[in-house]
PDB file of N, CA and C in Angstrom:
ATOM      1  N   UNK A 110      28.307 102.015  14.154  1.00 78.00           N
ATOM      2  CA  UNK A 110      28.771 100.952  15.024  1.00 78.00           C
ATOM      3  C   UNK A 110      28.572  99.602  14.307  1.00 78.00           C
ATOM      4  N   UNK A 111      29.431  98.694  14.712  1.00 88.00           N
ATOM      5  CA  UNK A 111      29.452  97.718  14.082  1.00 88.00           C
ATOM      6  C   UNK A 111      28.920  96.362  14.091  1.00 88.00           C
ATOM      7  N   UNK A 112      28.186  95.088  13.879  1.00 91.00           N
ATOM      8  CA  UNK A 112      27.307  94.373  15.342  1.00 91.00           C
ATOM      9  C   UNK A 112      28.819  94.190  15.867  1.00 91.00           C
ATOM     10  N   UNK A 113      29.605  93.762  16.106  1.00 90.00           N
ATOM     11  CA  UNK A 113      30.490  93.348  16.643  1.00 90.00           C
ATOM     12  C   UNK A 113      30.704  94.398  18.208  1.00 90.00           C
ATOM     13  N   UNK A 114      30.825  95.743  17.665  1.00 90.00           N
ATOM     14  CA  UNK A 114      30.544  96.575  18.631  1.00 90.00           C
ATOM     15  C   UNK A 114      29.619  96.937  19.699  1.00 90.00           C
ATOM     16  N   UNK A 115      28.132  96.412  18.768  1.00 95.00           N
ATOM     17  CA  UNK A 115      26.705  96.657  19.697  1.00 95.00           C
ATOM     18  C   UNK A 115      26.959  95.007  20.428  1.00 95.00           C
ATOM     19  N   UNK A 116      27.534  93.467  20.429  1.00 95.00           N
ATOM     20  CA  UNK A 116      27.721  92.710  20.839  1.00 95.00           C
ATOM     21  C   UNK A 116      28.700  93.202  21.767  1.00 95.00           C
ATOM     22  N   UNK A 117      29.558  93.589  21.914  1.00 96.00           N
ATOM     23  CA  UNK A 117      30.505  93.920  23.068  1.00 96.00           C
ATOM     24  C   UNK A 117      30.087  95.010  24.033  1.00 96.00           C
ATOM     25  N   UNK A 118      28.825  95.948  23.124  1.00 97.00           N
ATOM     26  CA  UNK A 118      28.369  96.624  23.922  1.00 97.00           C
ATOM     27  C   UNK A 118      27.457  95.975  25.019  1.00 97.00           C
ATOM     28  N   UNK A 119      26.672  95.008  24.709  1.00 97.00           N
ATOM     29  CA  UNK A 119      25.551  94.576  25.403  1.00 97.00           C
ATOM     30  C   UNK A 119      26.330  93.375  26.336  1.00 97.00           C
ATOM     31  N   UNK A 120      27.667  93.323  26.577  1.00 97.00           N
ATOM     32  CA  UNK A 120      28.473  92.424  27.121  1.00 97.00           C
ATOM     33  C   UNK A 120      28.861  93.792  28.583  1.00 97.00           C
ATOM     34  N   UNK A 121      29.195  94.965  27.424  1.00 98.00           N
ATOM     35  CA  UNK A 121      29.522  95.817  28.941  1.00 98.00           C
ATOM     36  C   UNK A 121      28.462  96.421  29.916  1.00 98.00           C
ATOM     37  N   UNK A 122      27.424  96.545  29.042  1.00 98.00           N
ATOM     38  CA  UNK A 122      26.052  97.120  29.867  1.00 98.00           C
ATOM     39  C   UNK A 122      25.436  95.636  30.425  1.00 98.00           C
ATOM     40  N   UNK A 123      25.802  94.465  30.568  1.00 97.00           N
ATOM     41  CA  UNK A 123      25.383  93.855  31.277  1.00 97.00           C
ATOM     42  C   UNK A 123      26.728  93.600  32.562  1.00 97.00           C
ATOM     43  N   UNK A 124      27.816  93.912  32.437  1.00 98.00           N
ATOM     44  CA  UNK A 124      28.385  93.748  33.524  1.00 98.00           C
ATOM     45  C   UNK A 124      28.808  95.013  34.081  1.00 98.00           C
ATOM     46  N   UNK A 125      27.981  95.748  33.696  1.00 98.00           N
ATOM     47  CA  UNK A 125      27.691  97.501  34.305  1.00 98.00           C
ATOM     48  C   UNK A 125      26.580  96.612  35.391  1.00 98.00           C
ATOM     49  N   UNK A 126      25.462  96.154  35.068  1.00 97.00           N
ATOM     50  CA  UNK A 126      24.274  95.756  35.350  1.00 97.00           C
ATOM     51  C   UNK A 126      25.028  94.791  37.285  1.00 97.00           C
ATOM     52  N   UNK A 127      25.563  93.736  36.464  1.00 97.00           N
ATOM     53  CA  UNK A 127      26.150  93.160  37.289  1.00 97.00           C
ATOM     54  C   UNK A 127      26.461  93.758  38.515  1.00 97.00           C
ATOM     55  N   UNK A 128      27.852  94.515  38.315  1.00 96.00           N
ATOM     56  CA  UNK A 128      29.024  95.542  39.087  1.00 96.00           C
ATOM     57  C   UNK A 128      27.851  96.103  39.945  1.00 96.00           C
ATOM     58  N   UNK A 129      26.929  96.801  39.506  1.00 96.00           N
ATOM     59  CA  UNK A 129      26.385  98.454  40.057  1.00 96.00           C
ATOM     60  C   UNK A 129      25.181  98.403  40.165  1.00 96.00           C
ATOM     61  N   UNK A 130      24.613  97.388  40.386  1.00 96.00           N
ATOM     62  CA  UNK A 130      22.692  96.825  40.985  1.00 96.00           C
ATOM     63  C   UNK A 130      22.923  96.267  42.264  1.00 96.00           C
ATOM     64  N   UNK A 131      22.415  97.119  43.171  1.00 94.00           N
ATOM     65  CA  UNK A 131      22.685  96.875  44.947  1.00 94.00           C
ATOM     66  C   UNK A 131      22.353  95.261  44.810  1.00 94.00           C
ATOM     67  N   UNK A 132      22.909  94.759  46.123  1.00 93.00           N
ATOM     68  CA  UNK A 132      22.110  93.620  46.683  1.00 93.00           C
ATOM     69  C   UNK A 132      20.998  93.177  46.924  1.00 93.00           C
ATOM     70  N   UNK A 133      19.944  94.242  47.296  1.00 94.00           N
ATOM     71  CA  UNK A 133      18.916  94.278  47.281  1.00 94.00           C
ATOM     72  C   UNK A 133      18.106  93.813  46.266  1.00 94.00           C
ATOM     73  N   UNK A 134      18.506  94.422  45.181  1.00 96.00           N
ATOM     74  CA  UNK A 134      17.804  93.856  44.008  1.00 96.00           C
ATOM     75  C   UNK A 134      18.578  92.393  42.857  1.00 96.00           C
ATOM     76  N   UNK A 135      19.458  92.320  43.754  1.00 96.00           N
ATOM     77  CA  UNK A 135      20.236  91.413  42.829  1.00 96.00           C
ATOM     78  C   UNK A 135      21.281  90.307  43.558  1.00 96.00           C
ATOM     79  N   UNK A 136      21.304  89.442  43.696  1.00 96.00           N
ATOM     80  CA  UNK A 136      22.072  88.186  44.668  1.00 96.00           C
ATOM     81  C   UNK A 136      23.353  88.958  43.876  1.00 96.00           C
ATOM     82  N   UNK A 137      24.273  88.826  45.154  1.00 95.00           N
ATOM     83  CA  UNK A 137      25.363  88.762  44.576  1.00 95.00           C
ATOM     84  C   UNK A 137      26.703  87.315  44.091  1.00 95.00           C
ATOM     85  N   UNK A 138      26.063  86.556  44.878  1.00 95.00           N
ATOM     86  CA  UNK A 138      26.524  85.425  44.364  1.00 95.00           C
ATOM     87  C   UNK A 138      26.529  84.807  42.958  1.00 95.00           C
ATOM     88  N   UNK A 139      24.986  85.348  42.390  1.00 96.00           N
ATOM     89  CA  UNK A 139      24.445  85.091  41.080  1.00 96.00           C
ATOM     90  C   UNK A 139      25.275  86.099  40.139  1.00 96.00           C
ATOM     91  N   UNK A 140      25.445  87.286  40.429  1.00 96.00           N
ATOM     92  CA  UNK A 140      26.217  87.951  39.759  1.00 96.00           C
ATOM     93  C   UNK A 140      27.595  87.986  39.521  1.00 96.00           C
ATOM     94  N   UNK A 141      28.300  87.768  40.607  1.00 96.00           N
ATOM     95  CA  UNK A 141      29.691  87.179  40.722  1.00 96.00           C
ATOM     96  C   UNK A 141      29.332  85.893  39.560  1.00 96.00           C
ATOM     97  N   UNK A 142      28.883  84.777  40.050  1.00 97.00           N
ATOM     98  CA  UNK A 142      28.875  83.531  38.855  1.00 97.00           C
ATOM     99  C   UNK A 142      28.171  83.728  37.373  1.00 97.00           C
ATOM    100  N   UNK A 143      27.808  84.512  37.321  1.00 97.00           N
ATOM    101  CA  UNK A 143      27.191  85.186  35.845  1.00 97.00           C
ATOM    102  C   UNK A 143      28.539  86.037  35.330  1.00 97.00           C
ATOM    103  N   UNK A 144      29.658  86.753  35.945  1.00 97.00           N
ATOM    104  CA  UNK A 144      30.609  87.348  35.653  1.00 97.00           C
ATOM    105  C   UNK A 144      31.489  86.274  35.621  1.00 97.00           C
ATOM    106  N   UNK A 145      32.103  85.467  35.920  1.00 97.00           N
ATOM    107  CA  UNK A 145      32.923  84.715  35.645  1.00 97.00           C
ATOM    108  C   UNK A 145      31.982  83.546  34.328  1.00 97.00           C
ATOM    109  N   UNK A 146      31.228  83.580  34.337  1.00 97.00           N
ATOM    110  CA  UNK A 146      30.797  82.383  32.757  1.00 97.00           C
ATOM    111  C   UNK A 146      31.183  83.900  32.141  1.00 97.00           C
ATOM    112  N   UNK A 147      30.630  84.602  32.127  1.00 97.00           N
ATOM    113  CA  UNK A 147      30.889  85.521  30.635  1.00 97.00           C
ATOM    114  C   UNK A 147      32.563  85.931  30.472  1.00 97.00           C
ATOM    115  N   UNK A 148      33.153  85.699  31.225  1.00 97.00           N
ATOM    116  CA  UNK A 148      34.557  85.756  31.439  1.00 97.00           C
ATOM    117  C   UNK A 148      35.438  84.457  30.907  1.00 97.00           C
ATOM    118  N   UNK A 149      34.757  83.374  31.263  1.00 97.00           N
ATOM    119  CA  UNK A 149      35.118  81.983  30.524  1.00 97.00           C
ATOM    120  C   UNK A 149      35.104  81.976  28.683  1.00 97.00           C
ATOM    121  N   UNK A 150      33.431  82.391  28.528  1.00 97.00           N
ATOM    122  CA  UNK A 150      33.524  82.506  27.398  1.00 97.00           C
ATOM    123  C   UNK A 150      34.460  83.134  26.520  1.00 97.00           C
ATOM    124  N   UNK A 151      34.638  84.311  27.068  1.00 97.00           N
ATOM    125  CA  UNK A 151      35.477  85.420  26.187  1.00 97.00           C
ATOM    126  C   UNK A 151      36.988  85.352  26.399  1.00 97.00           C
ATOM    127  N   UNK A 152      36.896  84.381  27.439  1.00 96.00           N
ATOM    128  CA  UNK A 152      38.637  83.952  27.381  1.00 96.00           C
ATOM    129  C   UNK A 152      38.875  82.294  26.331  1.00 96.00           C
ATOM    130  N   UNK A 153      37.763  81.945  25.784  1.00 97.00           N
ATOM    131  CA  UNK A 153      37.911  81.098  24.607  1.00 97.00           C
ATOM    132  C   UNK A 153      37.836  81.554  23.258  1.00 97.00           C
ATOM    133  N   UNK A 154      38.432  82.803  23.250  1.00 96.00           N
ATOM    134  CA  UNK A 154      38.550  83.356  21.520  1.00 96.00           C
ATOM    135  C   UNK A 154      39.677  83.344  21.502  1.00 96.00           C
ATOM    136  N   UNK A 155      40.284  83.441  20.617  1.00 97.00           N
ATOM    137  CA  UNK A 155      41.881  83.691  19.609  1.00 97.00           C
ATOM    138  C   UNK A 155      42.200  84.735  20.161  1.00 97.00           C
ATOM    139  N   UNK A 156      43.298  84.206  19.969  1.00 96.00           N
ATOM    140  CA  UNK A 156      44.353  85.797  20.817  1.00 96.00           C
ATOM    141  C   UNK A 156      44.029  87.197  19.814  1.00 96.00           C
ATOM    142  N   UNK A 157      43.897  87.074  18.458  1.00 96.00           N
ATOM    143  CA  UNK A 157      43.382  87.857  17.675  1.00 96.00           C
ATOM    144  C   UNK A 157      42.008  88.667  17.794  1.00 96.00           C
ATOM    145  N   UNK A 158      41.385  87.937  18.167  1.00 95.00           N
ATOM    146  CA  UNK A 158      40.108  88.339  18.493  1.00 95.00           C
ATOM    147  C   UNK A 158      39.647  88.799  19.516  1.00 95.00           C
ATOM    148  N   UNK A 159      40.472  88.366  20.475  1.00 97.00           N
ATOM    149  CA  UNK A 159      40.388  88.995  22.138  1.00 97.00           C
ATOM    150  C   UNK A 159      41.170  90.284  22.131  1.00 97.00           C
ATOM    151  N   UNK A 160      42.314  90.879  20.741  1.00 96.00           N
ATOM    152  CA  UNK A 160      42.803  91.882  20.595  1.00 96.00           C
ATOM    153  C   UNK A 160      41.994  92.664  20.766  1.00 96.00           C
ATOM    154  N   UNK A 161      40.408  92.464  19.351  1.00 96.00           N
ATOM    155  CA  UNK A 161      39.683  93.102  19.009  1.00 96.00           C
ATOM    156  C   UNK A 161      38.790  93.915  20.137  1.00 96.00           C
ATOM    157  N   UNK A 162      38.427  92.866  20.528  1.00 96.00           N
ATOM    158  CA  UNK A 162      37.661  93.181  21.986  1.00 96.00           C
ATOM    159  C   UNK A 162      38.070  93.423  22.859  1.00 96.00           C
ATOM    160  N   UNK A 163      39.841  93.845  23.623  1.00 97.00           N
ATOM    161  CA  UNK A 163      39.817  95.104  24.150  1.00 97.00           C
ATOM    162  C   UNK A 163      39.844  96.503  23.354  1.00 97.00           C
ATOM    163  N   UNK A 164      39.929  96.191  22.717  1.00 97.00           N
ATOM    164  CA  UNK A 164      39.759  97.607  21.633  1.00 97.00           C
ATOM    165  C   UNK A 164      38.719  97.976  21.483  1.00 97.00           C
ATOM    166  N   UNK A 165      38.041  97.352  21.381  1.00 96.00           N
ATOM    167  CA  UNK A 165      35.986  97.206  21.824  1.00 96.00           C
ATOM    168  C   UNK A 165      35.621  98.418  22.966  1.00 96.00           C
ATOM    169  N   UNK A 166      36.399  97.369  23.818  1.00 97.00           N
ATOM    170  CA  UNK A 166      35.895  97.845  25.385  1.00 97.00           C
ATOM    171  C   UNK A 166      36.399  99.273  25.659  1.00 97.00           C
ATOM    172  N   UNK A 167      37.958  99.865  25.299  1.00 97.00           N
ATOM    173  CA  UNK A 167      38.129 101.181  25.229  1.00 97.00           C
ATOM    174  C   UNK A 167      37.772 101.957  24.730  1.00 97.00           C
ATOM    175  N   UNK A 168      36.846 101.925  22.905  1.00 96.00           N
ATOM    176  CA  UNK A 168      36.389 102.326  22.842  1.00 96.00           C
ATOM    177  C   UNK A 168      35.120 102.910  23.205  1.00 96.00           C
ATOM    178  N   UNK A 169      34.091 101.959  23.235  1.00 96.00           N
ATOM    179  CA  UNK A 169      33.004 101.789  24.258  1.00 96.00           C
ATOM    180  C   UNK A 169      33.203 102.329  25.283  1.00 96.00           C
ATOM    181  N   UNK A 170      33.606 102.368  26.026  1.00 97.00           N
ATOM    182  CA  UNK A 170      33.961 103.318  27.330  1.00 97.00           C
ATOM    183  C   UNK A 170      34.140 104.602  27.335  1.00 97.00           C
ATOM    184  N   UNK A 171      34.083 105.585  26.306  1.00 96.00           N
ATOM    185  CA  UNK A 171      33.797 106.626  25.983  1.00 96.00           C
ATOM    186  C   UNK A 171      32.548 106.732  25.848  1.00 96.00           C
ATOM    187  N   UNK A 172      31.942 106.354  25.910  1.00 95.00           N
ATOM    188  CA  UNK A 172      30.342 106.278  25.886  1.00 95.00           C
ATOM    189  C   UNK A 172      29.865 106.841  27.545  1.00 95.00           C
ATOM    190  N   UNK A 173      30.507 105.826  28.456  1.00 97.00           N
ATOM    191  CA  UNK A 173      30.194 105.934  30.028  1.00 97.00           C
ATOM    192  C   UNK A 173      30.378 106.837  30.497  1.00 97.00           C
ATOM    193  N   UNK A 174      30.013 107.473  31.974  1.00 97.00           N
ATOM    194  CA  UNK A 174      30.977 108.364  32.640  1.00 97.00           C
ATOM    195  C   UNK A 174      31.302 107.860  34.357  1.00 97.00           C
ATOM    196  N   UNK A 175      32.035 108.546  34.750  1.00 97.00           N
ATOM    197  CA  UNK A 175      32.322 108.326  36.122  1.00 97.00           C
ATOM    198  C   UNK A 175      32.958 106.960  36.164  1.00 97.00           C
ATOM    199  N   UNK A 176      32.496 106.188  37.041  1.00 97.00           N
ATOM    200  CA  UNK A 176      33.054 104.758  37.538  1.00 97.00           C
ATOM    201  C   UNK A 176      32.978 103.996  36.213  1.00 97.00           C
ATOM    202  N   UNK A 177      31.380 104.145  35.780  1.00 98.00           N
ATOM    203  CA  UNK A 177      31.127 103.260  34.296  1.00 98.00           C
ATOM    204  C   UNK A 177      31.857 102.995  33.215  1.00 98.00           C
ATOM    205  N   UNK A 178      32.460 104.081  33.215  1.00 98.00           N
ATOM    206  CA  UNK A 178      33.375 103.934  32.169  1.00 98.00           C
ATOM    207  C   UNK A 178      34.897 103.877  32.620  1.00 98.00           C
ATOM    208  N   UNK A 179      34.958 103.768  33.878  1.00 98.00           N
ATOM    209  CA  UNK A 179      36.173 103.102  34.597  1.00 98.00           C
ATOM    210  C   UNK A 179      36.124 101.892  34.742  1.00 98.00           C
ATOM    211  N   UNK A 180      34.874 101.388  34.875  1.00 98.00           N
ATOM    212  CA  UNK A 180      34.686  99.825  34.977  1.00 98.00           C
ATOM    213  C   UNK A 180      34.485  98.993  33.694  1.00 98.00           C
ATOM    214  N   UNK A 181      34.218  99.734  32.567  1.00 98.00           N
ATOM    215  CA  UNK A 181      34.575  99.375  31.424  1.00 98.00           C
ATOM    216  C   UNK A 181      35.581  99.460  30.406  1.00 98.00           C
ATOM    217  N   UNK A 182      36.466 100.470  30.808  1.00 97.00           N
ATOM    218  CA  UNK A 182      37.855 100.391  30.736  1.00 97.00           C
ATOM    219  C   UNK A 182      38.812  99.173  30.945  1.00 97.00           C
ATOM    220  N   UNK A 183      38.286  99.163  32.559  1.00 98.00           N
ATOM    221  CA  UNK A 183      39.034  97.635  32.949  1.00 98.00           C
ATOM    222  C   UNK A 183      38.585  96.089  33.155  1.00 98.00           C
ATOM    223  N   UNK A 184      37.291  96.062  31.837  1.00 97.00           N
ATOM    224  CA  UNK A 184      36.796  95.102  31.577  1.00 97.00           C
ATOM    225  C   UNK A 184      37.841  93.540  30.942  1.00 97.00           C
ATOM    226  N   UNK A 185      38.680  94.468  30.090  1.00 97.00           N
ATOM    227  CA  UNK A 185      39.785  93.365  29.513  1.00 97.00           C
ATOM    228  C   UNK A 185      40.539  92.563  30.943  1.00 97.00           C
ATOM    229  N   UNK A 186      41.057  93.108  32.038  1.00 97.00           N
ATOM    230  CA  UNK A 186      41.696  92.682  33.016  1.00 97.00           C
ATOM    231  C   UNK A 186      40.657  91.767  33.708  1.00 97.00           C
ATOM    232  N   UNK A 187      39.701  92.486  34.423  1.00 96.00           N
ATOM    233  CA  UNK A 187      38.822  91.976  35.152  1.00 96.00           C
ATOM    234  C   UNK A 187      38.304  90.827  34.290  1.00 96.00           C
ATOM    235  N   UNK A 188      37.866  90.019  33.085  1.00 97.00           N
ATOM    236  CA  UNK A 188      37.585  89.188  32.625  1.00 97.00           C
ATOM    237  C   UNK A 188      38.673  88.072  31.767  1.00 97.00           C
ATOM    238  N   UNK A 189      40.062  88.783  32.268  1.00 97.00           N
ATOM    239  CA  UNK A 189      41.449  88.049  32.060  1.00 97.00           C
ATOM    240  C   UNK A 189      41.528  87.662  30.338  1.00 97.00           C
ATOM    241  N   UNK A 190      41.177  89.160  29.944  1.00 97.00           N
ATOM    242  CA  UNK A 190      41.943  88.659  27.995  1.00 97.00           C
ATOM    243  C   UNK A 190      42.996  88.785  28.168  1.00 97.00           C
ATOM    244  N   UNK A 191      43.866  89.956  28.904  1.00 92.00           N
ATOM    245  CA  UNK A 191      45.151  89.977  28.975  1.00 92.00           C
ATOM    246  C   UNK A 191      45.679  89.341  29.694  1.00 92.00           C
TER     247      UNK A 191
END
């Protein structure tokens, strides 16, 4: 793996974290606004580079199972690279 890969990884296991940690343990307001900054950020790369990183994210998502890797599948949409 590549850092580029373990960086996109630790981008999806934190909005695994986000998505799928009840309320209870986690505001959801804070998480909603923690998902949209990391969504800002990654919608300020080059169209080239935001290629890369859905290609990232599909790959990576073979890693998950069930929802997880449904929700990291549709990480590119949900954080608007495309």
């Amino acid at each position: 793996m590549t850092q580029s890969h373990h960086l996109i990884k630790v981008i999806a296991d934190m909005a695994i974290f986000l998505e799928f940690t009840g309320e209870n343990s986690l505001n959801p307001d804070a998480a909603v606004e923690m998902m949209e900054h990391i969504a800002a950020e990654l919608q300020l790369l080059k169209d080239d580079e935001k290629i890369r990183v859905i290609d990232y994210f599909a790959e990576i998502a073979k890693a998950y199972r069930g929802d997880e890797s449904d929700f990291v599948k549709a990480l590119p949409d949900t954080l608007g690279l495309r």
